[in-house]
Amino acid sequence: MTQFNLRNFLARNANWLGAGVLLTFLSSFGQTFFISVFAGEIRAEFGLSHGAWGGLYSLGTTASALAMIWAGGLTDIFRVRVLGPTVLAGLALAALAMALNVWLILLPVVIFLLRLFGQGMSSHLAAVAMARWFTATRGKALSIATLGYAVGEALLPLIFVAAMAFLDWRFLWGLAVGITLLGIPVLIRLLREERTPQSLSTKASSTGMQSRHWTRREALLNPLFWYMTPAILAPSAFITALFFHQVHLAEIKGWPHIQLVALFPFFTGVSILSMFAAGWALDKWGTARMMPYYQLPMAVGFVVLSASTSIGGALIGMVFLALTAGAHNPLPSAFWAEFYGTRHIGAIKAMAAAVMVLGSAIGPGLTGVLIDLGISLDTQFIWIAAFFVWVCVMVRIGITRALRSG
């Protein structure tokens, strides 16, 4: 796409793309990279070990994954203009609960709300909207919308870690409440002329395999969905685990936490470049050629992180991780639309989102338990790298069989 065409594309679709950026940015307050910034304070406040904190986090996140199966399908029924403010109000309420909660028994409930409205629904709503509203430029739209997440990932941990030096952590969660509430009128303003899912399903929809629209039940009965499941689960599980245990990782490597957090903008910068490259490539070649291979850099990144003894080495590992993390933003969302059609994309992607959220529950809990059992993160990273290689093999087999069967 030339610069002139890109400018026209942005100008024609500024409101819709802006809504996607806003939703993905505000999802940051329910993402692990943000919540884990406060891991030390939360563990100290409630007297939790790494394994106990990881277990409670996994419990709340797993519950949100189950809720996503139902909640995600609402995007096929309601306009983003209606559903979006409701989701953001729920996210603000969840952040307020984190700021005020003093009872251990309610901590998993708070995590559930943060993960459901933040990581789950805010991200899902943005991705479904881009996949439905755009067809020929779906990859570019998904990449642009995900910039909000990238900005949040790059800046919020650094800002909030620095702010904790002189502000109470609970006050900072109150700040997150205010930012989220400010986003509601902005979203309504951006989508004052929003199209409805119903109109798009008949006027601007695109079909999937066998030139038809698949229902969620049909997709779940199709083997390709289950071949793809590990590819959706793996990045969510283990990138989440990495960010979740960032304080512990810095401790065992002997790095100041602020130095590790300072790598996040580099991670985000590379992921943005990878994200746009993947968006351009999938618009040109489709997802079938790209899905089997894009997670291989993740395997390399975890091996490098395992072996790293310096911040410089960690930076190299983060670059490899970012290559996959960036491509993972547009590719799976476009994959569901390309292979299963867009008419029921909200319900189908809700299942994929539930798998993704479930992965983010498994990662911190599993790695936390293994840490408590004396298995170091360095050893775990090698196992994780091997898992990613296996994932790529499964995706290649699944797509090849699906294409052969028509």
CSV table of C-alpha atoms in Angstrom, one decimal:
chain,number,residue,atom,x,y,z
A,1,MET,CA,0.0,0.0,0.0
A,2,THR,CA,1.4,3.4,-1.0
A,3,GLN,CA,1.6,6.2,1.5
A,4,PHE,CA,-1.2,8.1,-0.4
A,5,ASN,CA,-3.5,5.1,-0.2
A,6,LEU,CA,-2.6,4.5,3.5
A,7,ARG,CA,-3.5,8.1,4.3
A,8,ASN,CA,-6.8,7.7,2.4
A,9,PHE,CA,-7.5,4.4,4.3
A,10,LEU,CA,-6.9,6.1,7.6
A,11,ALA,CA,-8.9,9.1,6.8
A,12,ARG,CA,-12.0,7.1,5.5
A,13,ASN,CA,-11.9,4.8,8.5
A,14,ALA,CA,-10.5,6.9,11.3
A,15,ASN,CA,-13.5,6.6,13.6
A,16,TRP,CA,-13.7,2.8,13.4
A,17,LEU,CA,-10.0,2.3,13.6
A,18,GLY,CA,-9.8,4.8,16.5
A,19,ALA,CA,-12.4,2.8,18.4
A,20,GLY,CA,-10.4,-0.4,18.0
A,21,VAL,CA,-7.2,1.4,19.2
A,22,LEU,CA,-9.1,2.8,22.2
A,23,LEU,CA,-10.5,-0.6,23.2
A,24,THR,CA,-7.2,-2.4,22.9
A,25,PHE,CA,-5.4,0.3,24.9
A,26,LEU,CA,-7.9,0.2,27.7
A,27,SER,CA,-7.7,-3.6,27.8
A,28,SER,CA,-4.3,-3.0,29.3
A,29,PHE,CA,-5.7,-2.7,32.7
A,30,GLY,CA,-6.9,-6.3,32.6
A,31,GLN,CA,-3.7,-7.6,30.9
A,32,THR,CA,-1.1,-9.5,32.8
A,33,PHE,CA,1.7,-7.1,31.8
A,34,PHE,CA,-0.1,-4.4,33.8
A,35,ILE,CA,-1.5,-6.5,36.7
A,36,SER,CA,1.9,-8.2,37.3
A,37,VAL,CA,3.5,-4.8,37.9
A,38,PHE,CA,1.8,-5.0,41.3
A,39,ALA,CA,2.7,-8.6,42.0
A,40,GLY,CA,5.1,-7.8,44.8
A,41,GLU,CA,2.7,-5.5,46.5
A,42,ILE,CA,-0.3,-7.9,46.1
A,43,ARG,CA,1.7,-10.9,47.4
A,44,ALA,CA,3.0,-8.8,50.4
A,45,GLU,CA,-0.5,-7.5,51.1
A,46,PHE,CA,-2.1,-10.9,51.2
A,47,GLY,CA,0.9,-13.0,52.3
A,48,LEU,CA,1.0,-15.2,49.2
A,49,SER,CA,3.8,-17.3,47.8
A,50,HIS,CA,4.6,-17.4,44.0
A,51,GLY,CA,2.6,-20.5,43.6
A,52,ALA,CA,-0.4,-19.3,45.7
A,53,TRP,CA,-0.5,-16.0,43.8
A,54,GLY,CA,-0.3,-17.8,40.5
A,55,GLY,CA,-3.0,-20.2,41.6
A,56,LEU,CA,-5.4,-17.5,42.6
A,57,TYR,CA,-4.6,-15.6,39.3
A,58,SER,CA,-5.3,-18.8,37.3
A,59,LEU,CA,-8.5,-19.4,39.2
A,60,GLY,CA,-9.9,-16.0,38.3
A,61,THR,CA,-8.6,-16.1,34.8
A,62,THR,CA,-10.1,-19.6,34.1
A,63,ALA,CA,-13.5,-18.4,35.3
A,64,SER,CA,-13.2,-15.5,32.9
A,65,ALA,CA,-12.4,-17.9,30.1
A,66,LEU,CA,-15.6,-19.8,30.8
A,67,ALA,CA,-17.6,-16.6,30.9
A,68,MET,CA,-16.1,-15.5,27.5
A,69,ILE,CA,-17.8,-18.5,25.8
A,70,TRP,CA,-21.1,-16.8,26.4
A,71,ALA,CA,-20.1,-13.1,26.6
A,72,GLY,CA,-18.1,-13.2,23.5
A,73,GLY,CA,-21.1,-14.2,21.4
A,74,LEU,CA,-22.8,-10.9,22.4
A,75,THR,CA,-20.7,-9.2,19.7
A,76,ASP,CA,-22.9,-10.9,17.1
A,77,ILE,CA,-26.0,-9.3,18.6
A,78,PHE,CA,-25.2,-5.8,19.9
A,79,ARG,CA,-23.5,-2.9,18.3
A,80,VAL,CA,-20.0,-2.0,19.6
A,81,ARG,CA,-21.4,1.4,20.4
A,82,VAL,CA,-23.7,-0.3,22.9
A,83,LEU,CA,-21.6,-3.2,24.1
A,84,GLY,CA,-18.3,-1.2,24.3
A,85,PRO,CA,-19.3,1.3,27.0
A,86,THR,CA,-20.8,-1.5,29.0
A,87,VAL,CA,-17.6,-3.4,28.9
A,88,LEU,CA,-15.5,-0.4,29.8
A,89,ALA,CA,-17.8,0.4,32.7
A,90,GLY,CA,-17.3,-3.2,33.9
A,91,LEU,CA,-13.5,-2.8,33.6
A,92,ALA,CA,-13.6,0.4,35.6
A,93,LEU,CA,-15.6,-1.3,38.3
A,94,ALA,CA,-13.0,-4.1,38.4
A,95,ALA,CA,-10.1,-1.7,38.7
A,96,LEU,CA,-11.9,0.0,41.5
A,97,ALA,CA,-12.4,-3.3,43.2
A,98,MET,CA,-8.6,-3.9,43.0
A,99,ALA,CA,-8.0,-0.5,44.5
A,100,LEU,CA,-10.3,-1.1,47.5
A,101,ASN,CA,-10.3,-4.8,48.2
A,102,VAL,CA,-8.7,-6.0,51.4
A,103,TRP,CA,-10.1,-9.5,51.6
A,104,LEU,CA,-8.1,-12.5,50.3
A,105,ILE,CA,-11.3,-14.4,49.5
A,106,LEU,CA,-12.4,-11.7,47.0
A,107,LEU,CA,-9.0,-11.5,45.2
A,108,PRO,CA,-9.9,-14.2,42.6
A,109,VAL,CA,-13.2,-12.4,42.0
A,110,VAL,CA,-11.4,-9.1,41.3
A,111,ILE,CA,-9.0,-11.0,39.0
A,112,PHE,CA,-12.0,-12.6,37.2
A,113,LEU,CA,-13.5,-9.2,36.6
A,114,LEU,CA,-10.3,-7.6,35.4
A,115,ARG,CA,-9.6,-10.5,33.0
A,116,LEU,CA,-13.1,-10.8,31.7
A,117,PHE,CA,-13.7,-7.1,30.9
A,118,GLY,CA,-10.0,-6.2,30.1
A,119,GLN,CA,-8.1,-9.0,28.5
A,120,GLY,CA,-11.3,-10.8,27.4
A,121,MET,CA,-14.1,-8.6,26.2
A,122,SER,CA,-12.2,-5.3,25.4
A,123,SER,CA,-9.7,-7.1,23.1
A,124,HIS,CA,-12.3,-9.5,21.7
A,125,LEU,CA,-14.7,-6.6,20.8
A,126,ALA,CA,-12.0,-4.7,19.0
A,127,ALA,CA,-10.8,-7.8,17.0
A,128,VAL,CA,-14.3,-8.9,16.0
A,129,ALA,CA,-15.2,-5.4,14.9
A,130,MET,CA,-12.1,-5.1,12.7
A,131,ALA,CA,-12.5,-8.6,11.2
A,132,ARG,CA,-16.2,-7.9,10.4
A,133,TRP,CA,-15.9,-4.3,9.2
A,134,PHE,CA,-12.9,-4.9,6.9
A,135,THR,CA,-12.4,-7.6,4.2
A,136,ALA,CA,-9.7,-6.8,1.7
A,137,THR,CA,-7.8,-4.7,4.3
A,138,ARG,CA,-8.6,-6.9,7.3
A,139,GLY,CA,-4.9,-7.5,8.2
A,140,LYS,CA,-4.1,-3.8,8.1
A,141,ALA,CA,-7.2,-2.9,10.2
A,142,LEU,CA,-6.4,-5.5,12.8
A,143,SER,CA,-2.8,-4.3,13.0
A,144,ILE,CA,-3.8,-0.7,13.4
A,145,ALA,CA,-6.4,-1.5,16.1
A,146,THR,CA,-3.8,-3.4,18.0
A,147,LEU,CA,-1.6,-0.4,18.3
A,148,GLY,CA,-3.6,0.6,21.5
A,149,TYR,CA,-2.5,-2.6,23.2
A,150,ALA,CA,1.1,-2.0,22.0
A,151,VAL,CA,1.2,1.5,23.4
A,152,GLY,CA,-0.2,0.3,26.7
A,153,GLU,CA,2.3,-2.6,26.9
A,154,ALA,CA,5.2,-0.2,26.1
A,155,LEU,CA,4.3,2.7,28.4
A,156,LEU,CA,2.0,1.7,31.3
A,157,PRO,CA,4.4,-0.8,33.1
A,158,LEU,CA,7.3,1.7,32.9
A,159,ILE,CA,5.1,4.6,34.1
A,160,PHE,CA,3.4,2.8,36.9
A,161,VAL,CA,6.6,1.1,38.2
A,162,ALA,CA,8.2,4.5,38.3
A,163,ALA,CA,5.1,6.0,40.0
A,164,MET,CA,5.1,3.3,42.7
A,165,ALA,CA,8.3,4.9,44.1
A,166,PHE,CA,6.3,7.7,45.5
A,167,LEU,CA,2.6,6.7,45.2
A,168,ASP,CA,0.6,3.9,46.9
A,169,TRP,CA,-0.2,1.0,44.6
A,170,ARG,CA,-3.9,1.2,45.4
A,171,PHE,CA,-4.0,4.9,44.4
A,172,LEU,CA,-2.5,3.9,41.0
A,173,TRP,CA,-5.4,1.4,40.5
A,174,GLY,CA,-7.7,4.4,41.2
A,175,LEU,CA,-5.9,6.2,38.4
A,176,ALA,CA,-6.7,3.3,36.1
A,177,VAL,CA,-10.4,3.7,37.0
A,178,GLY,CA,-10.4,7.3,35.9
A,179,ILE,CA,-8.6,6.6,32.6
A,180,THR,CA,-11.1,3.9,31.8
A,181,LEU,CA,-14.1,6.0,32.6
A,182,LEU,CA,-12.8,8.8,30.4
A,183,GLY,CA,-12.7,6.3,27.5
A,184,ILE,CA,-16.4,5.7,27.5
A,185,PRO,CA,-17.6,9.1,26.0
A,186,VAL,CA,-14.7,9.0,23.6
A,187,LEU,CA,-15.8,5.6,22.3
A,188,ILE,CA,-19.4,6.7,22.0
A,189,ARG,CA,-18.3,9.7,20.0
A,190,LEU,CA,-16.1,7.7,17.7
A,191,LEU,CA,-18.9,5.2,16.9
A,192,ARG,CA,-21.8,7.7,16.5
A,193,GLU,CA,-22.3,6.3,13.0
A,194,GLU,CA,-21.3,2.7,13.6
A,195,ARG,CA,-22.6,0.0,11.4
A,196,THR,CA,-24.4,-2.9,13.0
A,197,PRO,CA,-23.4,-6.6,12.9
A,198,GLN,CA,-26.7,-7.5,11.3
A,199,SER,CA,-26.3,-5.1,8.4
A,200,LEU,CA,-22.8,-6.2,7.8
A,201,SER,CA,-23.7,-9.9,7.8
A,202,THR,CA,-25.8,-9.4,4.8
A,203,LYS,CA,-24.1,-6.6,2.9
A,204,ALA,CA,-20.4,-6.9,3.5
A,205,SER,CA,-19.7,-10.4,4.8
A,206,SER,CA,-17.1,-12.8,3.5
A,207,THR,CA,-17.4,-16.6,3.4
A,208,GLY,CA,-15.0,-19.2,4.7
A,209,MET,CA,-14.2,-22.8,3.6
A,210,GLN,CA,-16.6,-24.4,1.2
A,211,SER,CA,-17.8,-20.8,0.3
A,212,ARG,CA,-20.1,-20.7,3.3
A,213,HIS,CA,-20.5,-19.2,6.7
A,214,TRP,CA,-19.8,-21.7,9.5
A,215,THR,CA,-21.7,-21.6,12.8
A,216,ARG,CA,-19.9,-22.1,16.1
A,217,ARG,CA,-21.1,-25.6,16.4
A,218,GLU,CA,-19.9,-26.5,13.0
A,219,ALA,CA,-16.5,-24.9,13.6
A,220,LEU,CA,-16.1,-26.9,16.9
A,221,LEU,CA,-16.9,-30.1,15.1
A,222,ASN,CA,-14.3,-29.3,12.4
A,223,PRO,CA,-10.8,-30.8,13.2
A,224,LEU,CA,-9.0,-27.6,12.1
A,225,PHE,CA,-10.3,-25.7,15.1
A,226,TRP,CA,-8.6,-28.2,17.5
A,227,TYR,CA,-5.4,-28.3,15.5
A,228,MET,CA,-5.4,-24.5,15.9
A,229,THR,CA,-6.2,-24.6,19.7
A,230,PRO,CA,-2.5,-25.0,20.9
A,231,ALA,CA,-1.5,-22.1,18.7
A,232,ILE,CA,-4.0,-19.9,20.4
A,233,LEU,CA,-3.2,-21.1,23.8
A,234,ALA,CA,0.6,-21.2,23.7
A,235,PRO,CA,1.5,-17.5,23.2
A,236,SER,CA,-1.1,-16.4,25.7
A,237,ALA,CA,0.1,-18.9,28.3
A,238,PHE,CA,3.8,-18.3,28.2
A,239,ILE,CA,4.1,-14.6,27.3
A,240,THR,CA,1.6,-14.1,30.2
A,241,ALA,CA,3.8,-16.3,32.4
A,242,LEU,CA,6.8,-14.2,31.5
A,243,PHE,CA,5.2,-10.9,32.3
A,244,PHE,CA,3.5,-12.4,35.4
A,245,HIS,CA,6.8,-13.5,36.9
A,246,GLN,CA,8.8,-10.5,35.8
A,247,VAL,CA,9.7,-9.5,39.4
A,248,HIS,CA,10.9,-13.0,40.1
A,249,LEU,CA,12.8,-13.3,36.8
A,250,ALA,CA,14.6,-10.0,37.6
A,251,GLU,CA,15.5,-11.3,41.1
A,252,ILE,CA,16.9,-14.7,40.0
A,253,LYS,CA,18.9,-13.0,37.1
A,254,GLY,CA,20.2,-10.3,39.4
A,255,TRP,CA,18.7,-7.5,37.4
A,256,PRO,CA,17.0,-4.4,38.9
A,257,HIS,CA,13.3,-4.7,38.1
A,258,ILE,CA,13.2,-1.3,36.4
A,259,GLN,CA,15.9,-2.4,34.0
A,260,LEU,CA,13.8,-5.4,32.9
A,261,VAL,CA,10.7,-3.2,32.6
A,262,ALA,CA,12.8,-0.8,30.5
A,263,LEU,CA,13.0,-3.5,27.9
A,264,PHE,CA,9.3,-3.5,27.3
A,265,PRO,CA,9.3,-0.5,25.0
A,266,PHE,CA,11.8,-2.3,22.8
A,267,PHE,CA,9.6,-5.4,22.9
A,268,THR,CA,6.7,-3.3,21.9
A,269,GLY,CA,8.5,-1.5,19.1
A,270,VAL,CA,9.6,-4.8,17.5
A,271,SER,CA,6.1,-6.3,17.9
A,272,ILE,CA,4.6,-3.3,16.2
A,273,LEU,CA,6.9,-3.7,13.2
A,274,SER,CA,6.1,-7.4,13.2
A,275,MET,CA,2.4,-6.7,13.5
A,276,PHE,CA,2.3,-4.4,10.5
A,277,ALA,CA,4.4,-6.7,8.4
A,278,ALA,CA,2.1,-9.6,9.3
A,279,GLY,CA,-1.0,-7.6,8.5
A,280,TRP,CA,0.4,-6.6,5.1
A,281,ALA,CA,1.5,-10.2,4.4
A,282,LEU,CA,-1.8,-11.8,5.2
A,283,ASP,CA,-3.7,-9.3,3.0
A,284,LYS,CA,-1.4,-10.4,0.2
A,285,TRP,CA,-1.0,-14.1,0.8
A,286,GLY,CA,-3.7,-15.1,3.3
A,287,THR,CA,-3.2,-16.8,6.7
A,288,ALA,CA,-2.8,-20.4,5.5
A,289,ARG,CA,0.8,-19.8,4.4
A,290,MET,CA,1.8,-17.9,7.5
A,291,MET,CA,0.1,-19.6,10.5
A,292,PRO,CA,2.4,-22.7,10.6
A,293,TYR,CA,5.6,-20.7,11.0
A,294,TYR,CA,5.1,-17.5,12.8
A,295,GLN,CA,5.6,-18.9,16.3
A,296,LEU,CA,9.1,-20.3,15.6
A,297,PRO,CA,10.8,-17.0,16.7
A,298,MET,CA,9.0,-17.5,20.1
A,299,ALA,CA,10.8,-20.7,20.6
A,300,VAL,CA,14.2,-19.0,19.9
A,301,GLY,CA,13.3,-16.2,22.2
A,302,PHE,CA,12.7,-18.5,25.2
A,303,VAL,CA,16.0,-20.3,24.6
A,304,VAL,CA,17.9,-17.0,24.5
A,305,LEU,CA,16.2,-15.8,27.7
A,306,SER,CA,17.0,-19.0,29.4
A,307,ALA,CA,20.7,-18.6,28.6
A,308,SER,CA,20.9,-14.9,29.2
A,309,THR,CA,22.9,-13.6,32.1
A,310,SER,CA,22.8,-9.9,31.1
A,311,ILE,CA,20.2,-7.4,30.2
A,312,GLY,CA,21.7,-7.2,26.8
A,313,GLY,CA,21.0,-10.9,26.3
A,314,ALA,CA,17.5,-10.5,27.6
A,315,LEU,CA,17.0,-7.8,25.0
A,316,ILE,CA,17.9,-10.2,22.2
A,317,GLY,CA,15.5,-12.8,23.6
A,318,MET,CA,12.7,-10.2,23.9
A,319,VAL,CA,13.2,-9.2,20.2
A,320,PHE,CA,12.6,-12.8,19.1
A,321,LEU,CA,9.6,-13.1,21.4
A,322,ALA,CA,8.2,-9.8,19.9
A,323,LEU,CA,8.4,-11.1,16.4
A,324,THR,CA,5.8,-13.7,17.2
A,325,ALA,CA,3.8,-11.6,19.7
A,326,GLY,CA,3.3,-8.9,17.0
A,327,ALA,CA,2.2,-11.3,14.3
A,328,HIS,CA,-0.1,-13.1,16.8
A,329,ASN,CA,-2.2,-10.0,17.0
A,330,PRO,CA,-3.7,-9.9,13.4
A,331,LEU,CA,-3.1,-13.5,12.2
A,332,PRO,CA,-5.4,-15.6,14.3
A,333,SER,CA,-8.3,-13.1,14.2
A,334,ALA,CA,-8.0,-13.0,10.4
A,335,PHE,CA,-7.7,-16.8,10.3
A,336,TRP,CA,-11.1,-17.4,11.8
A,337,ALA,CA,-12.7,-15.0,9.4
A,338,GLU,CA,-10.8,-16.5,6.4
A,339,PHE,CA,-11.6,-20.1,7.1
A,340,TYR,CA,-15.0,-19.9,8.8
A,341,GLY,CA,-16.6,-16.7,7.4
A,342,THR,CA,-17.7,-13.5,9.1
A,343,ARG,CA,-21.4,-14.0,9.8
A,344,HIS,CA,-20.9,-15.9,13.1
A,345,ILE,CA,-17.4,-14.6,13.7
A,346,GLY,CA,-18.3,-13.2,17.1
A,347,ALA,CA,-19.4,-16.6,18.4
A,348,ILE,CA,-16.5,-18.5,16.8
A,349,LYS,CA,-13.9,-16.1,18.0
A,350,ALA,CA,-15.4,-16.1,21.4
A,351,MET,CA,-14.4,-19.8,21.7
A,352,ALA,CA,-10.9,-18.9,20.5
A,353,ALA,CA,-10.8,-16.0,23.0
A,354,ALA,CA,-11.8,-18.4,25.7
A,355,VAL,CA,-8.9,-20.6,24.8
A,356,MET,CA,-6.6,-17.6,24.8
A,357,VAL,CA,-7.8,-16.5,28.2
A,358,LEU,CA,-7.6,-20.1,29.5
A,359,GLY,CA,-4.0,-20.1,28.3
A,360,SER,CA,-3.3,-17.0,30.3
A,361,ALA,CA,-4.6,-18.8,33.3
A,362,ILE,CA,-2.6,-22.0,32.8
A,363,GLY,CA,0.7,-20.2,32.2
A,364,PRO,CA,1.1,-18.2,35.5
A,365,GLY,CA,-0.3,-21.1,37.6
A,366,LEU,CA,1.8,-23.8,36.0
A,367,THR,CA,5.0,-21.9,36.1
A,368,GLY,CA,4.3,-20.6,39.7
A,369,VAL,CA,3.8,-24.2,40.9
A,370,LEU,CA,7.0,-25.3,39.2
A,371,ILE,CA,8.9,-22.4,40.8
A,372,ASP,CA,7.7,-23.5,44.2
A,373,LEU,CA,8.8,-27.1,43.4
A,374,GLY,CA,12.3,-25.8,42.7
A,375,ILE,CA,12.2,-25.9,38.9
A,376,SER,CA,13.8,-22.7,37.7
A,377,LEU,CA,12.4,-20.4,35.1
A,378,ASP,CA,15.6,-21.0,33.0
A,379,THR,CA,14.7,-24.7,32.8
A,380,GLN,CA,11.1,-24.0,32.2
A,381,PHE,CA,11.9,-21.7,29.3
A,382,ILE,CA,13.7,-24.6,27.4
A,383,TRP,CA,10.6,-26.8,27.8
A,384,ILE,CA,8.4,-23.9,26.6
A,385,ALA,CA,10.5,-23.5,23.5
A,386,ALA,CA,10.1,-27.2,22.6
A,387,PHE,CA,6.3,-26.8,23.1
A,388,PHE,CA,6.3,-24.0,20.5
A,389,VAL,CA,8.0,-26.1,17.9
A,390,TRP,CA,5.4,-28.8,18.4
A,391,VAL,CA,2.6,-26.2,18.1
A,392,CYS,CA,4.0,-25.2,14.6
A,393,VAL,CA,3.9,-28.8,13.5
A,394,MET,CA,0.3,-29.2,14.6
A,395,VAL,CA,-0.8,-26.1,12.8
A,396,ARG,CA,0.9,-27.2,9.6
A,397,ILE,CA,-0.8,-30.6,9.7
A,398,GLY,CA,-4.2,-29.1,10.4
A,399,ILE,CA,-4.2,-26.5,7.7
A,400,THR,CA,-2.8,-28.9,5.1
A,401,ARG,CA,-5.6,-31.4,5.9
A,402,ALA,CA,-8.3,-28.7,5.8
A,403,LEU,CA,-7.1,-27.4,2.4
A,404,ARG,CA,-7.1,-30.9,0.9
A,405,SER,CA,-10.6,-31.5,2.1
A,406,GLY,CA,-11.9,-28.3,0.5
